[in-house]
Structure formats: C-alpha cells, structure tokens
PDB file of C-alpha atoms and ligand atoms in Angstrom:
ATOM      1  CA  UNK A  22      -4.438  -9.734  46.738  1.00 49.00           C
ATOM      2  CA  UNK A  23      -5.027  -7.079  44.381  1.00 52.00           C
ATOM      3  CA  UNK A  24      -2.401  -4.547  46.190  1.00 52.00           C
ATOM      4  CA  UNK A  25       0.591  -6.665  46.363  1.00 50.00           C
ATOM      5  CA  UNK A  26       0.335  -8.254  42.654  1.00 57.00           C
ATOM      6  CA  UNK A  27       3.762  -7.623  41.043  1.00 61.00           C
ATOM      7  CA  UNK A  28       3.386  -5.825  37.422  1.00 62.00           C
ATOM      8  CA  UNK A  29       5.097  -9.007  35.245  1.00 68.00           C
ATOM      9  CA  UNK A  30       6.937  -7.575  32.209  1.00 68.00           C
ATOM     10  CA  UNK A  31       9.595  -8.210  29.935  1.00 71.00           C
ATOM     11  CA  UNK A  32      13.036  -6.636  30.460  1.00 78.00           C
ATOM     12  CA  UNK A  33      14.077  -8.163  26.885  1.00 85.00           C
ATOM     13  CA  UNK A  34      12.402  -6.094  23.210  1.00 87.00           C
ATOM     14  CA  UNK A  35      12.263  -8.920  20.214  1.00 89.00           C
ATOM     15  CA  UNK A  36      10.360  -8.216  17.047  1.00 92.00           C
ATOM     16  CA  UNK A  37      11.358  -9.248  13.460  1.00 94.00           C
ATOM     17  CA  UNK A  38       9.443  -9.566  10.312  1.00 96.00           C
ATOM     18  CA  UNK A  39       8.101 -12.728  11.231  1.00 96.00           C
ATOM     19  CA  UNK A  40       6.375 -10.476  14.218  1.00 95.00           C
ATOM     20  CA  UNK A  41       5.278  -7.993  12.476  1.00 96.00           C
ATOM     21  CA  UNK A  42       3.636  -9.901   9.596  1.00 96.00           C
ATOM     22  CA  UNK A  43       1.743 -11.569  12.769  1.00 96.00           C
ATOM     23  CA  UNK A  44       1.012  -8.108  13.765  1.00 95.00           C
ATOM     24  CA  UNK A  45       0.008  -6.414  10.759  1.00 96.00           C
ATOM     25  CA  UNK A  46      -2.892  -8.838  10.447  1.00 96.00           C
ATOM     26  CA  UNK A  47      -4.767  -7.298  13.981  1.00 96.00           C
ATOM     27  CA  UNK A  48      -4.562  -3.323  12.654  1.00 96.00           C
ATOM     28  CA  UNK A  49      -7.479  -1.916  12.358  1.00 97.00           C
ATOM     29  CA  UNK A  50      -8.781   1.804  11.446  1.00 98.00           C
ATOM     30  CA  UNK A  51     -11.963   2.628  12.962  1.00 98.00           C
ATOM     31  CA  UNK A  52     -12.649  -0.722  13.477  1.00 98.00           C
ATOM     32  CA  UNK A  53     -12.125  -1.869  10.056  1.00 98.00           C
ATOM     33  CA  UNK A  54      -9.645  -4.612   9.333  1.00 98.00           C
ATOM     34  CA  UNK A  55      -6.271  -2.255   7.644  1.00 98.00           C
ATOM     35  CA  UNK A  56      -3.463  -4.791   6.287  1.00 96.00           C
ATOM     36  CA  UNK A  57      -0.368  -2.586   6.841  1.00 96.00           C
ATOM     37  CA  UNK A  58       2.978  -2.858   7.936  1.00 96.00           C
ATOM     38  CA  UNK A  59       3.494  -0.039  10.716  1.00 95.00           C
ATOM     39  CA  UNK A  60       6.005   1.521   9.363  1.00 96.00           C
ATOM     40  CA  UNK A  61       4.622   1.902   5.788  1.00 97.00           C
ATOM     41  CA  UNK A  62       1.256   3.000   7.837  1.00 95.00           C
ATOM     42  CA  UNK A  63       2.909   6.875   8.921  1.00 96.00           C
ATOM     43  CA  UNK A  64       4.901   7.177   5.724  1.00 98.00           C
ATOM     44  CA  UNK A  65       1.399   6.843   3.765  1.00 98.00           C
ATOM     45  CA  UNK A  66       0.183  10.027   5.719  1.00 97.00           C
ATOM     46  CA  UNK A  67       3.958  12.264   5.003  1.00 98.00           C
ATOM     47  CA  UNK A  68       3.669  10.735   0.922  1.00 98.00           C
ATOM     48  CA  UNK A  69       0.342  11.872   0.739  1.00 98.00           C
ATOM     49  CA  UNK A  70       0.916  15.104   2.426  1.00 98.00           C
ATOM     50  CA  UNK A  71       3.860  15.667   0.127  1.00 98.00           C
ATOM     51  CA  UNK A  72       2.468  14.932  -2.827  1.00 98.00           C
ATOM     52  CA  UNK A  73      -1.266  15.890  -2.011  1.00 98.00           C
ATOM     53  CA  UNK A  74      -2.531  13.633  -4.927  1.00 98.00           C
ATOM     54  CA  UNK A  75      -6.049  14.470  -6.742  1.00 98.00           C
ATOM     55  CA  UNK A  76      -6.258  10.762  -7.044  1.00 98.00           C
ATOM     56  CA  UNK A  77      -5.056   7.976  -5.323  1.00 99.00           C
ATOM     57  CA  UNK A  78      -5.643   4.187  -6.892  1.00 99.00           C
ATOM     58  CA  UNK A  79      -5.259   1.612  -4.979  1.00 98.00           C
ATOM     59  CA  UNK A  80      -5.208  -2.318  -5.969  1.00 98.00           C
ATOM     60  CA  UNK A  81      -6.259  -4.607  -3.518  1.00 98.00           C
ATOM     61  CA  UNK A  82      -9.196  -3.489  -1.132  1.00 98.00           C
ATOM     62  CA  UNK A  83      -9.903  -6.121   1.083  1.00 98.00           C
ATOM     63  CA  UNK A  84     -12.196  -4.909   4.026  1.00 98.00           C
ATOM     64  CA  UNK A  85     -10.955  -1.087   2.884  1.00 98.00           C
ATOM     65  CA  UNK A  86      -9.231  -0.398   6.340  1.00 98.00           C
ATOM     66  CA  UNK A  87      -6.251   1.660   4.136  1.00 98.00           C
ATOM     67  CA  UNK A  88      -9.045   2.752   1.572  1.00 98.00           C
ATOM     68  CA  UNK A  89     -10.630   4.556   4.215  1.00 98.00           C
ATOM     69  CA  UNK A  90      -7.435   5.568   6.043  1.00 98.00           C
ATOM     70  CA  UNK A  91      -6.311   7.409   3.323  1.00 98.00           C
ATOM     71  CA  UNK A  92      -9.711   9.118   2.167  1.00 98.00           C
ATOM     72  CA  UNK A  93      -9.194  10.191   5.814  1.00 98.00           C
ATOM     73  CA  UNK A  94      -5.938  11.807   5.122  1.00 98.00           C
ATOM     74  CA  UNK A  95      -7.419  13.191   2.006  1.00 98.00           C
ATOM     75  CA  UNK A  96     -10.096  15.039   3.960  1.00 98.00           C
ATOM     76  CA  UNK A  97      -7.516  16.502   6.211  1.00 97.00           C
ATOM     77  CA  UNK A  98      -5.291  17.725   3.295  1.00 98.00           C
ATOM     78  CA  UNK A  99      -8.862  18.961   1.959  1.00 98.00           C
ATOM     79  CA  UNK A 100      -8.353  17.421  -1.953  1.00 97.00           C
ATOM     80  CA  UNK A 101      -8.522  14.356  -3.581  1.00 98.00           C
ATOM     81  CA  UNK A 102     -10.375  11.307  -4.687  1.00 98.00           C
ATOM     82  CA  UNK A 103      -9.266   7.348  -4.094  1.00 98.00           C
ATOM     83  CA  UNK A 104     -10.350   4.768  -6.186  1.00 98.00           C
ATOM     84  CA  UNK A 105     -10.093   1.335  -5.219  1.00 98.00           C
ATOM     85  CA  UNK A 106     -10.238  -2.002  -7.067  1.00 98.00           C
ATOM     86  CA  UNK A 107     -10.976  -5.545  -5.880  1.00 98.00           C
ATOM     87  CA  UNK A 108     -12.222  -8.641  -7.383  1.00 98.00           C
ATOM     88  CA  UNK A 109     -13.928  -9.546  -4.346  1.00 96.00           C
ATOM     89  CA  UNK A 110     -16.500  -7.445  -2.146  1.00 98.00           C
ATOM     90  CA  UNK A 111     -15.950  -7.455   1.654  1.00 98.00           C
ATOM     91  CA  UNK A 112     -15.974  -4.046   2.028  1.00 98.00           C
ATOM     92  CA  UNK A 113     -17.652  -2.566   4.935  1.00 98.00           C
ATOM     93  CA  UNK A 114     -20.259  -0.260   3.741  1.00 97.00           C
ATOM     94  CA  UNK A 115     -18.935   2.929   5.779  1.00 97.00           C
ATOM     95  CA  UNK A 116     -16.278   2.607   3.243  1.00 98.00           C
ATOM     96  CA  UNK A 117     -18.009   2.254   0.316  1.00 97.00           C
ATOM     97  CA  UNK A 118     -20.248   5.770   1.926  1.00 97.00           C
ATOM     98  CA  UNK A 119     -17.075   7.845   2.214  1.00 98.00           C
ATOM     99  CA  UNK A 120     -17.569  10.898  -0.065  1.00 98.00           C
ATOM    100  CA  UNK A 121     -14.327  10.529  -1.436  1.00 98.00           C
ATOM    101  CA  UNK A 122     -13.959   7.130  -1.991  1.00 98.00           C
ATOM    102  CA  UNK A 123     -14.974   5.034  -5.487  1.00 98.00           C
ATOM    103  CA  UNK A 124     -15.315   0.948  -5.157  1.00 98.00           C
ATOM    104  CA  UNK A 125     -14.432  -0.995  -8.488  1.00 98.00           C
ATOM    105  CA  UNK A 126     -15.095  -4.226  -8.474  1.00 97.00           C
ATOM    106  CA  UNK A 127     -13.682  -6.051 -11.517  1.00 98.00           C
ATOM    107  CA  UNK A 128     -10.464  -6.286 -10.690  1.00 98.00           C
ATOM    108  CA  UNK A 129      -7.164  -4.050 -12.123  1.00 98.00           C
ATOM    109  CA  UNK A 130      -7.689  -5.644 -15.777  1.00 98.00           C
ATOM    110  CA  UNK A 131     -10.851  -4.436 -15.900  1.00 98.00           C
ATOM    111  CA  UNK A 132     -10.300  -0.899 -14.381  1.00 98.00           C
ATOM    112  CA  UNK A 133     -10.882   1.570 -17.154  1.00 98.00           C
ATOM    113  CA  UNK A 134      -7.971   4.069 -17.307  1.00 98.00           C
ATOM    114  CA  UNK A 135     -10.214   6.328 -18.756  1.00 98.00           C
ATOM    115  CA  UNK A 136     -11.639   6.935 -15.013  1.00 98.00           C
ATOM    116  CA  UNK A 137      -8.116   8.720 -14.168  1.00 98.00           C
ATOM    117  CA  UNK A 138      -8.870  11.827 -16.797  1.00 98.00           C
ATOM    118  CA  UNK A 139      -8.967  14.876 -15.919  1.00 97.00           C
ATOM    119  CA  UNK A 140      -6.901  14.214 -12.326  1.00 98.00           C
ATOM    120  CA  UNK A 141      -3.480  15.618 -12.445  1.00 98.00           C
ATOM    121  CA  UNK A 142      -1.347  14.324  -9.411  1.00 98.00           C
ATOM    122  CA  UNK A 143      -2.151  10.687  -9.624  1.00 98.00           C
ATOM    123  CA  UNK A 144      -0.657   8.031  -7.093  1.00 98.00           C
ATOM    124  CA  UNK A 145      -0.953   4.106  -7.724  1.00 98.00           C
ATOM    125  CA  UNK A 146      -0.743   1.612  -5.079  1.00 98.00           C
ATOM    126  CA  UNK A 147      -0.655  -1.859  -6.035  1.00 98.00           C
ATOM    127  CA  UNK A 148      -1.552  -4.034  -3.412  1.00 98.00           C
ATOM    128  CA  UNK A 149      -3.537  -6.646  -4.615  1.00 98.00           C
ATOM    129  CA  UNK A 150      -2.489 -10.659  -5.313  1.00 98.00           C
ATOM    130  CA  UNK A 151       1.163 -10.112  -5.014  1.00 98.00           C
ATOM    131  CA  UNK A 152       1.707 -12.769  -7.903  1.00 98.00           C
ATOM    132  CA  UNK A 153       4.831 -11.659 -10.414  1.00 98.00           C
ATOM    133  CA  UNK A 154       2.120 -12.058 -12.934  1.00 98.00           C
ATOM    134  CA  UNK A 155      -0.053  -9.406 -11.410  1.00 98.00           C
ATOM    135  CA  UNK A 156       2.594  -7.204 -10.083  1.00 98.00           C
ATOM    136  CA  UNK A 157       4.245  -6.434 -13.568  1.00 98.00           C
ATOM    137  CA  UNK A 158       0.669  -6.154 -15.145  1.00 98.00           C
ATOM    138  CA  UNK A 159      -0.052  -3.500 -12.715  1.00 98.00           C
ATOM    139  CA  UNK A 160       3.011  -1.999 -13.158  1.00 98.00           C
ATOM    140  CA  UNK A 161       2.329  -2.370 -16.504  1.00 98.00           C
ATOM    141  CA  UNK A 162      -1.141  -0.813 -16.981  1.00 98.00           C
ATOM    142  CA  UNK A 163      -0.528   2.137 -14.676  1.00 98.00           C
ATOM    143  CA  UNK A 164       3.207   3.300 -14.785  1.00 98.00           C
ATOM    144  CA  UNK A 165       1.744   6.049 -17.714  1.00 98.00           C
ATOM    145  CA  UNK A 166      -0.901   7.176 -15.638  1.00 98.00           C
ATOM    146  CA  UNK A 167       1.242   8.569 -12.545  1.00 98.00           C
ATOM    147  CA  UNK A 168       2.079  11.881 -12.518  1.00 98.00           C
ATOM    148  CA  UNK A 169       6.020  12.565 -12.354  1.00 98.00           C
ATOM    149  CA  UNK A 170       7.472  13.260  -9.229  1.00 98.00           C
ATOM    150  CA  UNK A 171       4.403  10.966  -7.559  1.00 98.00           C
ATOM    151  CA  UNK A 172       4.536   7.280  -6.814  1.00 98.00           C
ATOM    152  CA  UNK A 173       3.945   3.770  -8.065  1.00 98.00           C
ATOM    153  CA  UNK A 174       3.957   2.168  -4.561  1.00 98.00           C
ATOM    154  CA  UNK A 175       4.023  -1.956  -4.928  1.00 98.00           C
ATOM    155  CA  UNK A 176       3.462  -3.270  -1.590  1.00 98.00           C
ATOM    156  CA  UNK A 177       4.618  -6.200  -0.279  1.00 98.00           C
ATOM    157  CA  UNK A 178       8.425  -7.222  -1.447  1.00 98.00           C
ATOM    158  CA  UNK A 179       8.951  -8.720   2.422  1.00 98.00           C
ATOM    159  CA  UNK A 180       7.497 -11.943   1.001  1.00 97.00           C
ATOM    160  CA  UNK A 181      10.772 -12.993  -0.062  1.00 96.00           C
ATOM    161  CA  UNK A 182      11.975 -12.471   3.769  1.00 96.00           C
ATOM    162  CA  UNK A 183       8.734 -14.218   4.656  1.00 97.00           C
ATOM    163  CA  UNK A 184      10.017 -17.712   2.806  1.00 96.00           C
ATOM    164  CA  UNK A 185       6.989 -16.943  -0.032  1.00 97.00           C
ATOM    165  CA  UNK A 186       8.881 -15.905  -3.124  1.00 96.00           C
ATOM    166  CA  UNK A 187       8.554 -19.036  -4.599  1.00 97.00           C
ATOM    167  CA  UNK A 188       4.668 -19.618  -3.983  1.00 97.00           C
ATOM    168  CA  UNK A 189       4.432 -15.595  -5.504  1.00 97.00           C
ATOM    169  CA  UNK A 190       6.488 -16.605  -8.421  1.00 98.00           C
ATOM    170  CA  UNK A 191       9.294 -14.272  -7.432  1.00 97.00           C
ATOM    171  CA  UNK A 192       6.374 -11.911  -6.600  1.00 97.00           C
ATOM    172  CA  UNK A 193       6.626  -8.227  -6.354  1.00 98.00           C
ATOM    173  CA  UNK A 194      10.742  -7.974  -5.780  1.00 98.00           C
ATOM    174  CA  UNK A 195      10.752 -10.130  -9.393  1.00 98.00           C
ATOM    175  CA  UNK A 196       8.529  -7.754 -10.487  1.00 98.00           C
ATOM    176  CA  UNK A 197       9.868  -4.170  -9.920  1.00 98.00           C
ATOM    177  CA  UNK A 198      13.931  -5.437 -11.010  1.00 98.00           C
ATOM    178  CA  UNK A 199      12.683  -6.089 -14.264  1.00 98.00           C
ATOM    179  CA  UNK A 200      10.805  -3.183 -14.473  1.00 98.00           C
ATOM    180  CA  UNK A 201      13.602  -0.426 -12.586  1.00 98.00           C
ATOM    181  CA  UNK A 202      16.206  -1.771 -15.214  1.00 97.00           C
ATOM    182  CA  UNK A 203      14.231  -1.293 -18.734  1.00 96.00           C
ATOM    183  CA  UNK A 204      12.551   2.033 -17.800  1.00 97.00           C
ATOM    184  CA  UNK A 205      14.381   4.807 -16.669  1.00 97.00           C
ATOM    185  CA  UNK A 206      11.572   7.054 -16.229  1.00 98.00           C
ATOM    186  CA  UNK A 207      11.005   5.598 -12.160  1.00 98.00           C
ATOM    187  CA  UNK A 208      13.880   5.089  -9.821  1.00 98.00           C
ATOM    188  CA  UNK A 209      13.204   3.342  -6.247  1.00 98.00           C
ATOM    189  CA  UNK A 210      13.181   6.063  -4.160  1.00 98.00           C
ATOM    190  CA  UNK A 211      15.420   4.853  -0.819  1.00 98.00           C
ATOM    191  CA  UNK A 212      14.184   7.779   1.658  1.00 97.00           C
ATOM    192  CA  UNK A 213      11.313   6.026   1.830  1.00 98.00           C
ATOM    193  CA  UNK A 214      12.718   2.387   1.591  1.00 98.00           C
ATOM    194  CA  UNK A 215      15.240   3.412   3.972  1.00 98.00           C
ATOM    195  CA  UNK A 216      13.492   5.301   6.802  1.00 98.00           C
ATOM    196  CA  UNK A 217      13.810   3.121   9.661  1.00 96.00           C
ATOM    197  CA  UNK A 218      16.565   0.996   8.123  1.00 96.00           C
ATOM    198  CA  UNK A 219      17.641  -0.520   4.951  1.00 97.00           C
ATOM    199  CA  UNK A 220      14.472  -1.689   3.405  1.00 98.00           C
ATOM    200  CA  UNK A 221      12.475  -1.254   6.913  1.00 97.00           C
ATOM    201  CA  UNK A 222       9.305  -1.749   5.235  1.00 98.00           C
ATOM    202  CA  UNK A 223       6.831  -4.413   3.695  1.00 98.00           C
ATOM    203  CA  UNK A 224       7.520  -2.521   0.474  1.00 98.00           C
ATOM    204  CA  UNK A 225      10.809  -3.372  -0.181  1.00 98.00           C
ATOM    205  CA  UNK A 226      12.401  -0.828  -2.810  1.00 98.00           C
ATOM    206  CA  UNK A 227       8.624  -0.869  -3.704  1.00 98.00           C
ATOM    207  CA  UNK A 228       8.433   2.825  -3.572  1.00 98.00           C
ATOM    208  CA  UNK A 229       9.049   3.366  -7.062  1.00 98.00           C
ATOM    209  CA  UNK A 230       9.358   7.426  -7.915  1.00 98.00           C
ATOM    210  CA  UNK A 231       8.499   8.737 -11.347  1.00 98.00           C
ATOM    211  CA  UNK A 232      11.245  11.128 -12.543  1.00 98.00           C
ATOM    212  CA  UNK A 233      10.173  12.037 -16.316  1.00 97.00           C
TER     213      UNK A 233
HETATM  214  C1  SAM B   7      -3.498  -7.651   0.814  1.00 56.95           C
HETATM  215  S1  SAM B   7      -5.206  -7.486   0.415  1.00 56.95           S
HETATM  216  C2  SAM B   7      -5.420  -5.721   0.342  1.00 56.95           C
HETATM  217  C3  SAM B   7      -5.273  -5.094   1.658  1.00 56.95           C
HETATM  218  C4  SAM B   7      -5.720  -3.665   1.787  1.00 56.95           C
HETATM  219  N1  SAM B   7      -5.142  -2.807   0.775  1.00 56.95           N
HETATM  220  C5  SAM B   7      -5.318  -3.175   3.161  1.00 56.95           C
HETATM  221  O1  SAM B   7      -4.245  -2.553   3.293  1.00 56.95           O
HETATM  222  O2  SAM B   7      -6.091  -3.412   4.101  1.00 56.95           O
HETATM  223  C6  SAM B   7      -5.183  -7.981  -1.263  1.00 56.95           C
HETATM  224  C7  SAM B   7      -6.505  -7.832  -1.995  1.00 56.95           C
HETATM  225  O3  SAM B   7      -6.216  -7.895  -3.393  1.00 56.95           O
HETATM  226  C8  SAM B   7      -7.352  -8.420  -4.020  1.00 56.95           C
HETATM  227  N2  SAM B   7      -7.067  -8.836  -5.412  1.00 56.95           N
HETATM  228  C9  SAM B   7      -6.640 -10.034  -5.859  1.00 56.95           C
HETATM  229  N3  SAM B   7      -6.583 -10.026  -7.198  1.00 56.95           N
HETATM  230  C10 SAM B   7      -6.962  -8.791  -7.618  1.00 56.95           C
HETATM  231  C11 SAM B   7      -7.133  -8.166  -8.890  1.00 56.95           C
HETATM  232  N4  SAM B   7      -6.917  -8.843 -10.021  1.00 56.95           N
HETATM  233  N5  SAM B   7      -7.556  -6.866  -8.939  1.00 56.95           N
HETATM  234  C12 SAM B   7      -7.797  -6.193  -7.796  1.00 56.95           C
HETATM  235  N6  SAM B   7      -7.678  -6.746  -6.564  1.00 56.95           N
HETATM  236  C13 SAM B   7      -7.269  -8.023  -6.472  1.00 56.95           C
HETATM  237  C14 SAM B   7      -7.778  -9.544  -3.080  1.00 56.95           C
HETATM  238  O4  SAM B   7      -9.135  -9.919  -3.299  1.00 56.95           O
HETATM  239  C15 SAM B   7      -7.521  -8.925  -1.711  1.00 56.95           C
HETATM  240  O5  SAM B   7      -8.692  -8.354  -1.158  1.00 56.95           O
END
C-alpha cells in the first residue's frame, strides 16, 4: 500500500574516486553532456570570478557542456570571450550559437596563437587527450600566452589514481613535474588543489599559477 511503504535508505556515505569518475560522466549543463569532476565544477565559477579573464581557451570540447558553462559565467561577470578547440565536432549547436563562445576545430596544434591578441587576462585550460605527449605540448604552446597571476589549468592528473598512467604515458601528472621544475615562472597553486583535501580534485596540482 502506498501509505505504509517504508522510505529505504542508506545509513552508511561511500564515495571515492572510482565513484566519482562514474559520476562525472552523467553531469550535464542545460542538458548538455559537461565532463567535470564536482569539485573542480564550483572552483571554475570562484577562478573565473577572481580572475575575470577576457579570454578563456579551453582544449578539449567534447559536447561543450563546460564550454557553455563557463560562457555562462562569463555573461554573469559581464566580460569575456572562450575559445574552444577540438579535433572532433559533437558539439551541440546551442553551443556553437552562444555569443561568446568561438569553436576551433583543428585541434591545439593547429590553433593559431595569433587569435589570443589583443586579450589581456588570458586563462588556458587543457583538457583534451590527456596523453604526456599532448599535455606538455599544450603546456608548451600556451604557457607564454597566460597572463601572470591567471592560470594554466591541466585537467585530469586523477588518472594515475584511476590505474591509467601507464595507458596516458605518465599523462598529465608526467607532464606538469617536468614542466613546474624547469620553469619558475608557474608554481601549482595548492588553494585550489587543496580545497576539499589534499589534491581533492581531478586536477591534481594541475592548477598551475603564473607568477612572472
Ligand atoms: C575529456 S573531453 C573534453 C571534455 C569537456 N571539456 C568537458 O568538460 O565536457 C576531451 C576532448 O579532447 C579532444 N581532443 C583530443 N585531442 C585533441 C587535440 N589534439 N586538440 C584538441 N582537442 C583534442 C577529444 O576529441 C575530446 O572531445
């Protein structure tokens, strides 16, 4: 009977990385498929408001869920631009319409730097194949382009906690030690890292701060 059905819950909480990789797979904004790890998904909104960028560039589209997510957040802080770079397109066409958001298509190698002239706060968010290879040719290609005190955000470290580093080629945690220990203009910035916990984030010590 519909009166006397007892509510069934769980007295016991359980989630882990495995969980939330599970998880972050179902998020969607506005009905568009957003890959993002929870937790990274509310700092996005205080970085941006911090920084309040002219231009955000992000690597790795997919569906553009975070593409449009953060165009979003643009429009509220009332400034700025996102361009964003696949090799593939599967992006839903109400992202492609947003008036403050530019599709590239050809991948990072073939993004022309030239594009970022004349913006002066720039942020860079590398989320695209998570290969070593790619990760430090992103870093690479774009570490001159951010503005200092702005970020160089590589997403996705938690692969090595995942049981993937090896299939990534040491992927993005290979990537940014090499890089953190022969340039001293970026240092991993740990308030963000360390927000919920040490390295509570898919972006392990991924949120790389430029200093000079
Ligand atoms: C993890 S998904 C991006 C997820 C998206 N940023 C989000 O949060 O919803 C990675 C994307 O990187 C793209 N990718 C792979 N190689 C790339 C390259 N060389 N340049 C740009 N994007 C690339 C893939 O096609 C894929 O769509």
């Amino acid at each position: 009977m519909l009166f006397s059905k007892k509510l069934n819950y769980k007295n016991s909480v359980h989630f882990d990385v495995n969980s939330l990789e599970r998880g972050h797979h179902k998020l969607m904004y506005k009905g568009i498929p957003i890959i993002k790890c929870p937790f990274d998904y509310v700092m996005y909104q205080m970085i941006f408001w911090e920084i309040k960028p002219d231009l955000i560039i992000e690597i790795g589209t997919n569906r553009g869920g975070s593409a449009l997510y953060y165009a979003d957040l643009l429009d509220i802080i009332g400034h700025g631009e996102i361009h964003t770079i696949d090799i593939d397109d599967v992006v839903f066409k109400e992202v492609k319409m947003h008036k403050r958001i530019k599709f590239f298509r050809d991948g990072y190698q073939n993004y022309d730097l030239k594009n970022t002239e004349g913006f002066k706060k720039i942020i860079v968010i590398e989320d695209g194949s998570h290969t070593y290879d790619d990760v430090k040719a992103t870093i690479g290609k774009f570490k001159s382009i951010v503005s200092v005190n702005s970020y160089l955000i590589v997403e996705d470290g938690i692969l090595d906690k995942l049981g993937w580093k090896k299939k990534y080629n040491g992927g993005p945690n290979r990537a940014i030690k090499e890089f953190i220990n022969q340039d001293d203009s970026y240092i991993i910035d740990r308030k963000w890292c360390d927000l919920f916990g040490i390295n509570a984030t898919f972006n392990t010590n991924g949120f790389l701060k430029k200093i000079k």
